[in-house]
XYZ file of C-alpha atoms in Angstrom:
675
model
C 59.032 51.845 -18.207
C 57.022 52.048 -14.952
C 58.368 51.982 -11.796
C 58.727 48.507 -10.183
C 61.018 50.296 -7.085
C 58.348 50.308 -5.058
C 57.971 46.423 -4.800
C 59.597 44.106 -2.439
C 61.663 41.695 -4.424
C 59.081 38.496 -5.037
C 56.181 41.320 -5.300
C 59.102 42.764 -8.054
C 59.575 39.118 -9.157
C 56.139 38.994 -9.626
C 55.187 42.547 -11.951
C 58.612 41.774 -14.170
C 57.572 37.717 -15.383
C 55.560 39.314 -18.578
C 56.093 35.442 -20.878
C 55.202 31.430 -19.671
C 53.124 30.125 -17.331
C 53.042 32.313 -13.989
C 52.282 30.631 -10.580
C 51.874 34.016 -7.347
C 51.125 32.230 -4.425
C 50.197 35.077 -2.568
C 49.358 34.270 1.254
C 46.609 37.166 3.313
C 48.127 40.583 3.154
C 50.944 40.297 1.157
C 50.156 43.278 -1.354
C 49.314 40.593 -4.924
C 45.930 43.032 -5.882
C 49.581 46.083 -6.299
C 51.403 43.521 -7.514
C 48.712 42.441 -10.271
C 48.033 47.005 -11.639
C 52.111 46.931 -11.226
C 52.051 43.659 -13.803
C 49.773 45.180 -15.860
C 50.804 48.985 -16.429
C 54.894 47.027 -16.689
C 53.518 44.775 -20.202
C 52.297 48.007 -21.595
C 55.105 49.651 -20.584
C 57.090 47.001 -22.703
C 54.822 47.835 -26.145
C 52.265 44.804 -24.873
C 49.250 46.076 -25.878
C 46.486 46.631 -23.267
C 43.327 45.319 -25.821
C 45.552 41.842 -25.675
C 45.514 41.653 -21.561
C 42.907 39.878 -19.651
C 42.443 39.936 -15.832
C 39.871 38.031 -14.907
C 38.224 38.289 -11.199
C 35.575 36.596 -9.251
C 33.622 39.781 -7.145
C 32.462 43.187 -9.438
C 33.424 45.050 -6.869
C 37.891 43.458 -7.096
C 37.577 44.407 -10.631
C 36.608 47.266 -10.430
C 39.788 48.295 -7.457
C 41.519 46.973 -10.225
C 41.179 48.697 -13.270
C 40.534 52.063 -10.654
C 44.019 51.365 -9.735
C 45.036 50.471 -13.013
C 43.955 52.947 -14.923
C 46.049 55.089 -12.474
C 49.694 53.637 -12.704
C 48.822 53.761 -17.048
C 48.402 57.118 -16.752
C 52.121 57.606 -14.934
C 53.042 56.007 -18.312
C 54.739 58.010 -21.554
C 53.793 56.266 -24.210
C 49.605 55.021 -24.217
C 47.754 53.146 -26.874
C 45.193 54.381 -28.365
C 41.954 53.869 -30.292
C 41.085 56.288 -33.686
C 39.136 58.487 -31.816
C 41.820 58.730 -29.215
C 40.783 57.765 -26.471
C 43.033 55.046 -24.054
C 42.899 50.851 -24.666
C 42.165 48.872 -20.958
C 43.128 46.250 -20.570
C 39.449 44.290 -19.728
C 39.011 43.498 -16.102
C 36.341 41.379 -15.207
C 34.771 38.807 -13.981
C 34.101 35.026 -14.565
C 30.652 35.328 -16.027
C 31.623 39.173 -17.448
C 33.829 37.559 -19.138
C 31.263 35.186 -20.590
C 28.500 37.587 -21.337
C 30.733 38.984 -23.576
C 31.803 35.782 -25.243
C 27.334 35.226 -25.645
C 26.573 38.187 -26.655
C 28.989 38.111 -29.301
C 28.162 33.723 -30.607
C 25.672 32.713 -28.531
C 22.885 33.160 -31.799
C 25.105 29.630 -33.125
C 24.142 27.650 -30.110
C 20.319 28.963 -31.459
C 19.333 31.310 -29.204
C 18.746 34.743 -29.608
C 21.636 37.467 -28.872
C 19.308 39.708 -26.751
C 18.524 36.761 -24.120
C 17.765 37.651 -20.439
C 19.573 35.903 -17.272
C 18.467 35.136 -14.371
C 18.938 35.362 -10.619
C 18.863 32.683 -8.130
C 15.374 34.007 -6.925
C 14.423 33.566 -10.605
C 16.201 29.627 -11.180
C 14.405 28.542 -7.980
C 10.958 30.036 -9.606
C 11.735 27.840 -12.152
C 13.107 24.906 -10.832
C 9.498 25.337 -8.209
C 7.066 25.064 -11.841
C 9.775 22.084 -13.417
C 8.758 19.931 -9.270
C 4.687 21.244 -9.737
C 5.177 19.199 -12.769
C 6.895 16.386 -12.881
C 6.900 15.620 -8.676
C 3.162 15.172 -7.507
C 1.794 15.422 -4.246
C 3.017 12.565 -2.546
C 6.935 13.680 -3.225
C 8.820 15.896 -1.460
C 11.968 17.597 -3.315
C 13.332 20.690 -1.423
C 13.166 23.693 -4.418
C 16.546 25.306 -2.644
C 18.651 22.144 -2.419
C 18.018 20.301 -6.027
C 18.610 24.490 -7.679
C 22.667 24.208 -5.572
C 22.761 20.770 -7.321
C 22.184 21.779 -10.936
C 24.136 24.781 -10.173
C 27.443 22.077 -8.826
C 26.386 19.474 -11.817
C 26.548 22.217 -14.378
C 29.767 23.551 -12.885
C 31.862 19.838 -12.604
C 31.242 19.623 -17.316
C 30.230 16.031 -18.149
C 32.562 13.899 -15.780
C 32.595 15.829 -12.792
C 31.966 13.784 -9.394
C 29.241 16.068 -7.037
C 29.465 14.796 -3.542
C 25.801 14.876 -2.550
C 22.772 13.143 -1.417
C 22.488 9.862 -3.843
C 18.637 10.207 -3.989
C 18.950 14.289 -4.472
C 21.388 14.103 -7.705
C 18.817 11.773 -8.631
C 16.700 14.326 -8.779
C 18.438 16.903 -9.579
C 19.160 14.479 -13.140
C 15.997 13.967 -14.088
C 14.831 17.529 -13.543
C 18.315 18.756 -14.947
C 16.709 18.234 -19.225
C 13.598 20.421 -18.121
C 14.471 22.768 -16.706
C 17.085 23.818 -18.972
C 13.841 23.212 -21.615
C 12.243 26.049 -19.387
C 15.093 28.949 -18.930
C 15.872 27.785 -23.216
C 11.760 28.370 -23.724
C 12.599 32.148 -22.576
C 15.838 32.357 -24.412
C 17.191 32.746 -20.728
C 20.340 31.706 -19.240
C 21.866 31.324 -15.493
C 24.939 32.393 -14.140
C 26.055 28.291 -14.303
C 24.774 28.736 -18.341
C 27.047 31.694 -18.648
C 29.972 29.154 -17.948
C 28.673 26.387 -19.548
C 27.418 27.707 -23.115
C 31.069 30.430 -23.590
C 33.377 26.046 -23.322
C 30.335 24.947 -25.541
C 30.473 27.800 -27.811
C 34.945 26.929 -27.856
C 34.133 23.790 -28.083
C 32.286 23.240 -31.111
C 33.085 26.413 -32.855
C 37.110 26.461 -33.215
C 36.699 29.789 -35.018
C 34.697 31.603 -32.527
C 37.835 29.892 -29.515
C 40.387 31.302 -32.308
C 39.113 34.820 -31.852
C 39.221 35.402 -28.003
C 42.694 34.092 -28.489
C 43.820 36.479 -31.018
C 42.566 38.892 -28.369
C 43.679 38.110 -24.951
C 47.417 37.012 -25.767
C 48.264 37.414 -22.099
C 45.747 36.079 -19.119
C 45.820 36.997 -15.761
C 43.606 35.116 -12.608
C 43.073 36.271 -9.721
C 41.863 33.782 -6.546
C 42.842 30.933 -8.479
C 42.025 28.742 -5.425
C 39.089 29.492 -6.105
C 38.353 27.948 -9.685
C 36.152 25.599 -10.411
C 35.981 23.083 -13.106
C 33.678 24.939 -15.494
C 36.718 28.333 -14.361
C 39.755 26.027 -15.190
C 38.591 24.917 -18.536
C 37.984 28.322 -19.724
C 40.527 29.800 -18.132
C 43.043 26.953 -19.708
C 41.290 26.662 -23.425
C 42.153 30.330 -23.991
C 46.091 29.883 -22.660
C 46.844 26.409 -23.338
C 48.589 28.209 -26.914
C 50.095 31.303 -26.103
C 50.559 29.600 -22.417
C 51.390 33.296 -21.416
C 49.268 32.918 -17.895
C 49.588 34.012 -15.076
C 47.465 33.092 -12.315
C 47.235 34.539 -8.274
C 45.640 32.696 -5.597
C 46.611 30.978 -2.218
C 45.884 27.045 -1.284
C 45.770 27.923 2.691
C 42.701 30.423 1.577
C 40.646 27.644 -0.224
C 37.158 27.998 1.310
C 34.241 27.307 -1.198
C 34.722 23.812 -2.027
C 30.677 23.622 -1.108
C 30.161 25.760 -3.955
C 32.038 23.345 -6.949
C 35.830 24.817 -5.914
C 38.763 22.945 -6.558
C 42.019 23.242 -4.926
C 43.438 20.560 -6.619
C 43.137 23.330 -9.366
C 46.315 25.514 -7.797
C 48.242 22.541 -6.193
C 48.594 20.484 -9.473
C 49.305 23.637 -11.758
C 52.116 21.649 -13.045
C 50.828 19.059 -14.251
C 48.939 21.403 -17.502
C 52.122 24.174 -17.342
C 55.307 21.943 -16.799
C 57.358 24.796 -17.308
C 55.692 27.084 -15.053
C 57.362 29.861 -12.384
C 56.567 29.763 -8.926
C 56.967 32.614 -7.217
C 56.230 33.327 -3.731
C 54.769 36.318 -2.203
C 55.109 35.644 2.116
C 55.821 40.012 3.360
C 52.080 40.288 5.243
C 51.684 43.976 5.382
C 48.758 43.475 7.894
C 49.089 41.738 10.892
C 51.721 41.641 13.856
C 54.395 38.666 14.114
C 52.099 37.475 16.858
C 49.159 36.931 15.034
C 51.451 35.737 11.730
C 52.769 33.022 13.572
C 49.396 31.758 15.131
C 48.253 31.335 12.000
C 51.522 29.937 10.116
C 51.158 27.047 13.367
C 47.730 25.872 12.391
C 47.613 26.032 8.480
C 50.847 23.611 8.877
C 48.765 20.711 10.106
C 46.628 20.335 6.604
C 48.496 17.420 4.755
C 48.324 19.022 1.885
C 48.638 22.683 0.055
C 52.109 24.292 -0.879
C 54.391 26.025 2.339
C 55.032 29.128 2.436
C 55.939 30.829 6.064
C 53.759 33.999 6.328
C 56.226 37.231 8.131
C 55.369 40.367 9.156
C 57.980 43.670 9.801
C 54.943 45.300 11.393
C 56.018 44.035 15.508
C 55.540 41.338 17.661
C 52.316 42.422 19.041
C 50.043 41.816 21.273
C 49.402 37.835 22.171
C 45.806 36.164 20.714
C 43.394 36.014 23.772
C 41.764 33.547 24.179
C 38.016 33.360 26.982
C 35.512 30.501 27.137
C 31.599 31.582 28.470
C 28.908 30.441 30.276
C 26.858 30.763 27.296
C 26.092 32.896 24.241
C 24.771 35.707 25.628
C 27.161 36.529 27.835
C 29.604 35.857 25.268
C 27.738 38.775 23.518
C 27.223 41.067 26.433
C 30.979 41.052 27.359
C 32.067 41.619 23.866
C 30.138 44.700 23.674
C 31.208 46.142 26.859
C 34.589 45.529 25.503
C 34.345 47.163 22.290
C 32.949 50.594 24.289
C 36.127 50.332 26.876
C 37.747 50.463 23.259
C 36.156 53.353 22.213
C 35.749 54.753 25.947
C 39.344 54.750 27.302
C 41.343 54.085 24.427
C 39.086 56.639 21.079
C 39.519 53.243 19.238
C 36.371 53.259 16.890
C 33.470 51.066 16.408
C 34.779 50.639 12.920
C 37.754 49.133 13.744
C 36.304 46.438 15.215
C 34.659 43.292 13.470
C 32.978 40.592 15.213
C 33.168 37.121 13.589
C 31.217 33.888 12.827
C 31.307 30.565 10.866
C 26.907 30.703 11.199
C 24.510 33.266 10.095
C 22.447 32.437 13.324
C 24.730 33.512 15.602
C 24.610 36.510 15.066
C 21.108 37.121 17.105
C 23.111 37.352 20.895
C 25.104 39.921 19.344
C 22.584 42.373 17.752
C 20.721 42.055 20.689
C 23.834 42.963 22.982
C 24.817 45.703 20.405
C 20.781 47.033 20.122
C 20.999 47.018 23.714
C 24.374 49.040 24.255
C 23.242 51.008 21.269
C 26.164 50.460 19.432
C 26.173 50.252 16.001
C 26.894 47.302 13.996
C 26.667 46.726 10.335
C 25.745 43.257 9.675
C 26.972 42.372 6.227
C 24.746 39.603 4.355
C 21.415 41.338 5.069
C 18.218 42.174 2.362
C 20.214 43.056 -0.817
C 18.688 46.122 -2.607
C 18.130 43.708 -5.701
C 15.908 41.981 -3.158
C 13.692 44.262 -2.208
C 10.277 43.771 -3.905
C 9.632 46.909 -5.533
C 12.983 46.928 -7.093
C 12.259 42.447 -7.849
C 8.867 44.288 -9.769
C 10.596 46.703 -11.287
C 12.741 44.924 -12.902
C 10.945 42.044 -14.401
C 9.217 44.794 -15.590
C 11.936 45.614 -17.814
C 13.195 41.879 -18.493
C 9.338 41.520 -19.814
C 10.343 44.482 -22.168
C 13.790 43.459 -23.548
C 12.608 39.705 -23.525
C 8.925 39.071 -23.054
C 9.129 35.342 -23.402
C 11.286 35.356 -20.173
C 8.256 32.993 -18.305
C 9.841 34.163 -14.570
C 9.357 37.715 -15.142
C 6.740 38.498 -17.088
C 4.486 36.141 -14.574
C 6.091 37.698 -11.620
C 4.018 40.516 -13.500
C 1.368 39.782 -14.927
C -1.445 41.014 -12.402
C 0.795 44.000 -10.844
C -0.737 46.619 -10.374
C -3.976 44.234 -10.792
C -5.316 44.009 -13.844
C -7.744 40.940 -14.130
C -5.402 38.404 -14.731
C -6.094 36.365 -11.793
C -3.236 33.696 -10.284
C -5.855 30.811 -12.115
C -5.997 32.566 -15.642
C -1.881 32.518 -15.121
C -1.850 28.396 -14.895
C -4.249 28.094 -17.538
C -1.935 29.788 -19.520
C 0.585 28.540 -18.333
C -0.805 25.185 -18.718
C -1.699 25.959 -22.567
C 2.160 26.622 -23.057
C 3.099 23.477 -21.633
C 0.835 21.973 -24.110
C 2.101 23.688 -27.449
C 6.152 23.874 -26.163
C 5.759 27.854 -26.405
C 6.150 30.996 -23.207
C 3.299 31.796 -22.150
C 3.790 35.634 -23.927
C 2.803 33.425 -27.387
C 0.389 31.627 -25.917
C -1.095 35.368 -24.694
C -0.602 35.991 -28.166
C -2.786 32.616 -29.583
C -5.921 33.094 -30.441
C -6.726 30.051 -30.114
C -5.644 29.838 -26.475
C -7.358 33.383 -24.971
C -11.038 32.092 -26.427
C -11.163 29.296 -23.546
C -11.458 32.506 -21.711
C -13.992 34.158 -20.357
C -14.704 38.078 -22.542
C -14.354 39.831 -19.645
C -10.504 37.675 -18.731
C -9.922 37.488 -23.081
C -10.026 41.544 -22.485
C -7.181 41.587 -19.806
C -5.438 39.278 -21.893
C -5.388 41.256 -24.867
C -4.375 44.950 -23.072
C -1.950 43.620 -20.919
C 0.073 42.085 -24.640
C -1.207 45.980 -25.887
C 0.664 47.765 -22.871
C 3.487 45.613 -22.905
C 3.994 46.358 -27.118
C 3.424 49.706 -26.298
C 6.233 49.837 -24.696
C 8.628 47.701 -26.127
C 8.101 49.609 -29.108
C 10.317 52.795 -28.126
C 13.295 50.632 -27.395
C 14.308 50.572 -31.088
C 14.216 54.297 -31.721
C 17.554 55.707 -31.214
C 16.240 59.241 -29.266
C 15.839 57.531 -25.673
C 15.605 58.494 -22.322
C 15.419 55.183 -20.166
C 14.699 57.497 -17.068
C 11.818 58.920 -18.878
C 9.897 56.017 -20.463
C 10.471 53.957 -17.228
C 8.535 56.506 -14.555
C 6.293 57.445 -17.479
C 5.281 53.479 -17.899
C 4.570 53.407 -13.053
C 2.596 56.015 -13.913
C 0.527 54.318 -16.858
C 0.092 51.444 -14.976
C -0.553 53.324 -10.872
C 2.348 51.691 -9.437
C 2.572 54.230 -7.102
C -0.404 54.112 -5.660
C 0.012 50.483 -5.789
C 2.838 50.398 -3.831
C 1.372 53.619 -1.677
C -1.882 51.168 -1.158
C 0.304 48.403 -0.137
C 2.363 49.501 2.835
C 0.659 50.683 6.201
C 3.402 52.900 7.169
C 3.986 56.048 4.991
C 7.517 55.998 5.902
C 8.071 52.609 4.261
C 6.267 54.050 1.376
C 8.249 56.773 0.231
C 12.015 54.971 1.296
C 9.752 52.236 -1.993
C 9.289 55.452 -3.846
C 12.964 56.801 -2.912
C 14.350 53.195 -3.931
C 13.279 53.196 -7.498
C 14.065 56.145 -8.441
C 17.540 55.483 -7.291
C 17.574 52.820 -9.990
C 15.783 54.743 -12.380
C 18.561 57.609 -11.812
C 20.582 54.846 -13.296
C 19.205 53.462 -16.420
C 20.870 55.895 -18.855
C 24.634 54.916 -17.762
C 25.204 52.701 -19.888
C 27.119 53.879 -23.278
C 24.990 56.638 -25.221
C 25.748 55.430 -28.309
C 24.103 52.142 -28.195
C 19.623 51.546 -28.787
C 17.774 52.485 -26.000
C 17.235 48.047 -26.235
C 20.659 47.834 -25.695
C 20.985 49.453 -23.072
C 18.679 48.770 -21.119
C 20.162 44.659 -22.257
C 22.561 46.103 -20.738
C 22.075 48.098 -17.355
C 19.730 44.716 -15.931
C 23.039 42.193 -17.041
C 25.109 44.607 -15.245
C 22.542 44.780 -12.133
C 22.475 40.550 -12.165
C 26.218 39.752 -12.438
C 26.444 42.521 -10.177
C 25.785 40.277 -6.533
C 28.414 41.820 -4.344
C 27.255 45.612 -5.759
C 25.163 46.393 -2.010
C 28.061 45.227 0.386
C 30.812 47.619 -1.853
C 28.434 50.821 -2.155
C 26.784 50.621 1.642
C 29.247 52.899 3.320
C 27.844 51.752 6.609
C 30.398 54.999 8.590
C 31.651 53.955 12.489
C 30.093 51.059 13.160
C 31.160 47.313 13.985
C 30.980 44.998 11.813
C 29.309 41.276 11.973
C 30.689 38.879 9.185
C 30.607 34.642 8.329
C 34.223 33.695 7.931
C 32.918 32.627 4.770
C 32.620 36.616 3.698
C 35.326 38.285 5.401
C 38.322 36.731 3.116
C 39.756 39.631 1.375
C 38.955 42.236 4.272
C 40.896 43.568 7.088
C 39.952 44.625 10.892
C 42.216 46.480 13.684
C 40.548 44.470 16.249
C 38.749 41.159 15.750
C 36.599 38.996 17.680
C 35.573 35.316 16.626
C 33.394 33.823 18.358
C 31.826 30.111 19.150
C 34.900 28.493 18.469
C 33.589 25.096 19.045
C 33.353 21.636 18.065
C 30.269 21.393 15.628
C 30.804 24.983 14.628
C 34.147 25.893 13.979
C 34.822 22.520 12.478
C 31.545 22.679 11.615
C 29.651 19.644 12.433
C 29.147 18.447 8.492
C 32.771 18.444 8.128
C 33.707 14.849 9.584
C 30.438 13.655 7.078
C 31.844 15.536 4.313
C 35.772 14.789 4.502
C 36.065 18.778 4.423
C 38.315 19.126 8.770
C 41.354 20.600 6.044
C 38.545 23.386 4.452
C 37.333 24.368 8.192
C 40.625 24.819 9.276
C 41.984 27.305 6.765
C 38.273 29.014 7.085
C 39.831 28.647 10.972
C 43.253 30.110 9.373
C 41.260 32.929 7.219
C 39.655 34.521 9.752
C 42.487 34.501 11.921
C 44.529 36.628 9.553
C 41.999 39.685 9.739
C 43.119 40.706 12.722
C 45.302 43.656 11.975
C 45.958 44.140 15.998
C 44.338 42.452 18.135
C 42.976 38.838 18.239
C 40.768 37.116 20.539
C 38.992 34.172 20.073
C 36.397 33.029 22.241
C 34.339 29.817 22.925
C 30.900 28.999 24.597
C 30.295 26.010 27.081
C 26.123 25.588 26.575
C 24.716 27.158 23.565
C 20.664 27.044 23.075
C 19.473 25.022 19.900
C 15.594 24.231 19.419
C 15.164 27.193 22.763
C 16.582 23.914 25.214
C 20.874 24.425 26.295
C 23.129 22.111 24.962
C 26.986 21.085 26.666
C 29.579 22.748 23.655
C 33.200 21.722 23.602
C 36.202 23.852 22.172
C 37.174 23.777 19.026
C 40.013 21.129 18.693
C 41.802 24.030 16.101
C 42.381 26.114 19.390
C 44.961 23.405 20.522
C 46.459 23.815 17.616
C 47.223 27.107 18.595
C 51.261 27.286 20.600
C 50.514 28.133 24.424
C 53.126 30.467 23.962
C 52.028 32.803 21.224
C 48.167 33.158 23.606
C 46.903 34.395 26.864
C 43.973 32.802 28.929
C 41.610 36.118 29.795
C 40.318 33.802 32.064
C 43.888 33.346 34.048
C 44.976 36.875 33.496
C 44.008 39.451 36.635
C 47.081 41.262 36.327
C 45.956 44.855 37.450
C 46.139 48.050 35.069
C 50.267 51.070 35.787
C 49.419 54.382 37.210
C 50.364 55.209 33.752
C 47.375 53.199 31.473
C 44.751 54.016 34.116
C 46.087 57.637 33.856
C 45.593 57.673 30.064
C 42.194 55.167 30.137
C 40.537 58.517 31.944
C 42.132 61.282 30.492
C 41.075 60.077 26.732
C 37.551 58.901 28.429
C 37.243 62.299 29.868
C 38.135 63.982 26.023
C 35.059 62.077 25.260
C 33.029 62.873 27.683
C 33.709 66.382 25.731
């Protein structure tokens, strides 16, 4: 039997309750991952085969962390379940999107797609939206492609009866282009992220045998971060578990901060409507923060009218008061915070990495970055340019997607003339037009004799040469023995991509960095299962990269550096010393919240930010802030009035001198730091 003795009473109850619906209300820092991993191990120790266990998370990082912890737990058990080849069986731990990819790879042919469908990234989806707009809008119609892309996502996730808030004209335009958008993806045998869920649900609803197959496999379902599920994710979970009813959802309604992207807090608040017999277990002992910080957070969140009551508590001691500070402007705010971080490092030996600066909007990072650079303080901005958004990586992935599926218009159009091979923009536009007229992909238009004979002989040769190139490099993918890394290197050499890359960079160091990026990604191509055909390994490589949206933040080790991060991105993280800046009306809560009726969600965002702090929390605001080059008057956030006075100290009125003993220890630390 697995050992649950290291858990507190509530955690132990959650880990030991295996059958029937369970709702684990896990407050911030209450050890939910520890509880879940012990729960999986306890299931296996009770005779439940790992192959019948499914745990769904929201990020690949969370899935990997849980998989690693579960593997360690299972190794401690005296008996394990094994496959026919003697290898241990493992539970399925993945994201919603990864689960849907598994379902679709097995069943998507039922919907008329081919199994080698490609998954379009956000940038590729935007390209399709722009393509559709250019075909229907005309020059007089102004439409924001990015806004429409977001609305299309919301419409898909809301389901046929869902209500999507937003501008009526924009919603009407999104509804108008949706059929053409979906048709363009279908023509390329492609799906977007939202289709993964929508199409999996279609399969379950239209082909009961596919649903029964999944239910038979996944007899115990767990969902992490349940407060972040949207309508489609809820329906998927409900379909899988409503017969056997062995479903355990874990979440915290007080940390539901993604309503703007479709998350429905009602899923966790109304659990009893769908599973009346549900057992509700609260995890309230916090292992992260001091009592002062938790009491401040509890006081704030109690002002939300619709929530499941819970009270975080800690055995970590009282701790320092929450510090409040007002500044004349954002430059003074940034400089003072950086000075304090440097004082902590020099006088108290607190490293940079123990500090985090949180802000509501990305634009607030500019003065902070300026002050940090000026003081030569290393920092790590979470949310900078992703490795996978770099030009050379996007080019390379487009080449690979074209080899897997030449009917993928977005990828083919990106690389048809990279490096230049006589396929100009005008030529590609004519081919795109021909493909639209014939309701086929650009690739099929390029192979159509009637189409290419309309071009000049030189252009015709260029088209035929490109088609030959793609076919020549596709052929080896069906051979049993092939190193994808060697094959990809040969392709880049044959098309002179590296030469082109060097030419395009004035700085040799930048060119070398770009080549290093390509070498790094190529080196991982063969790590996808040796037993698979090269084409299948390449497909899995592309799936993993497209799905793994948070890989960059997980992979980069910032070392000893201050973390700069938005309040939305900080959920799940913790830092000894937190500075929450710009807590002003219009920023936190955001000005949109009054119009959109999302004040409760803004308060939850404030609560999430507070509960990132382990030892000290400093909250600041400005009296003036620059917008569009002009100074504007700012007002402190209404949320600050919800912080109990006895838990806070106003740093403007705190002029107490440092004690002799504190002064001696500070100078000793500074001398040690200076060597």
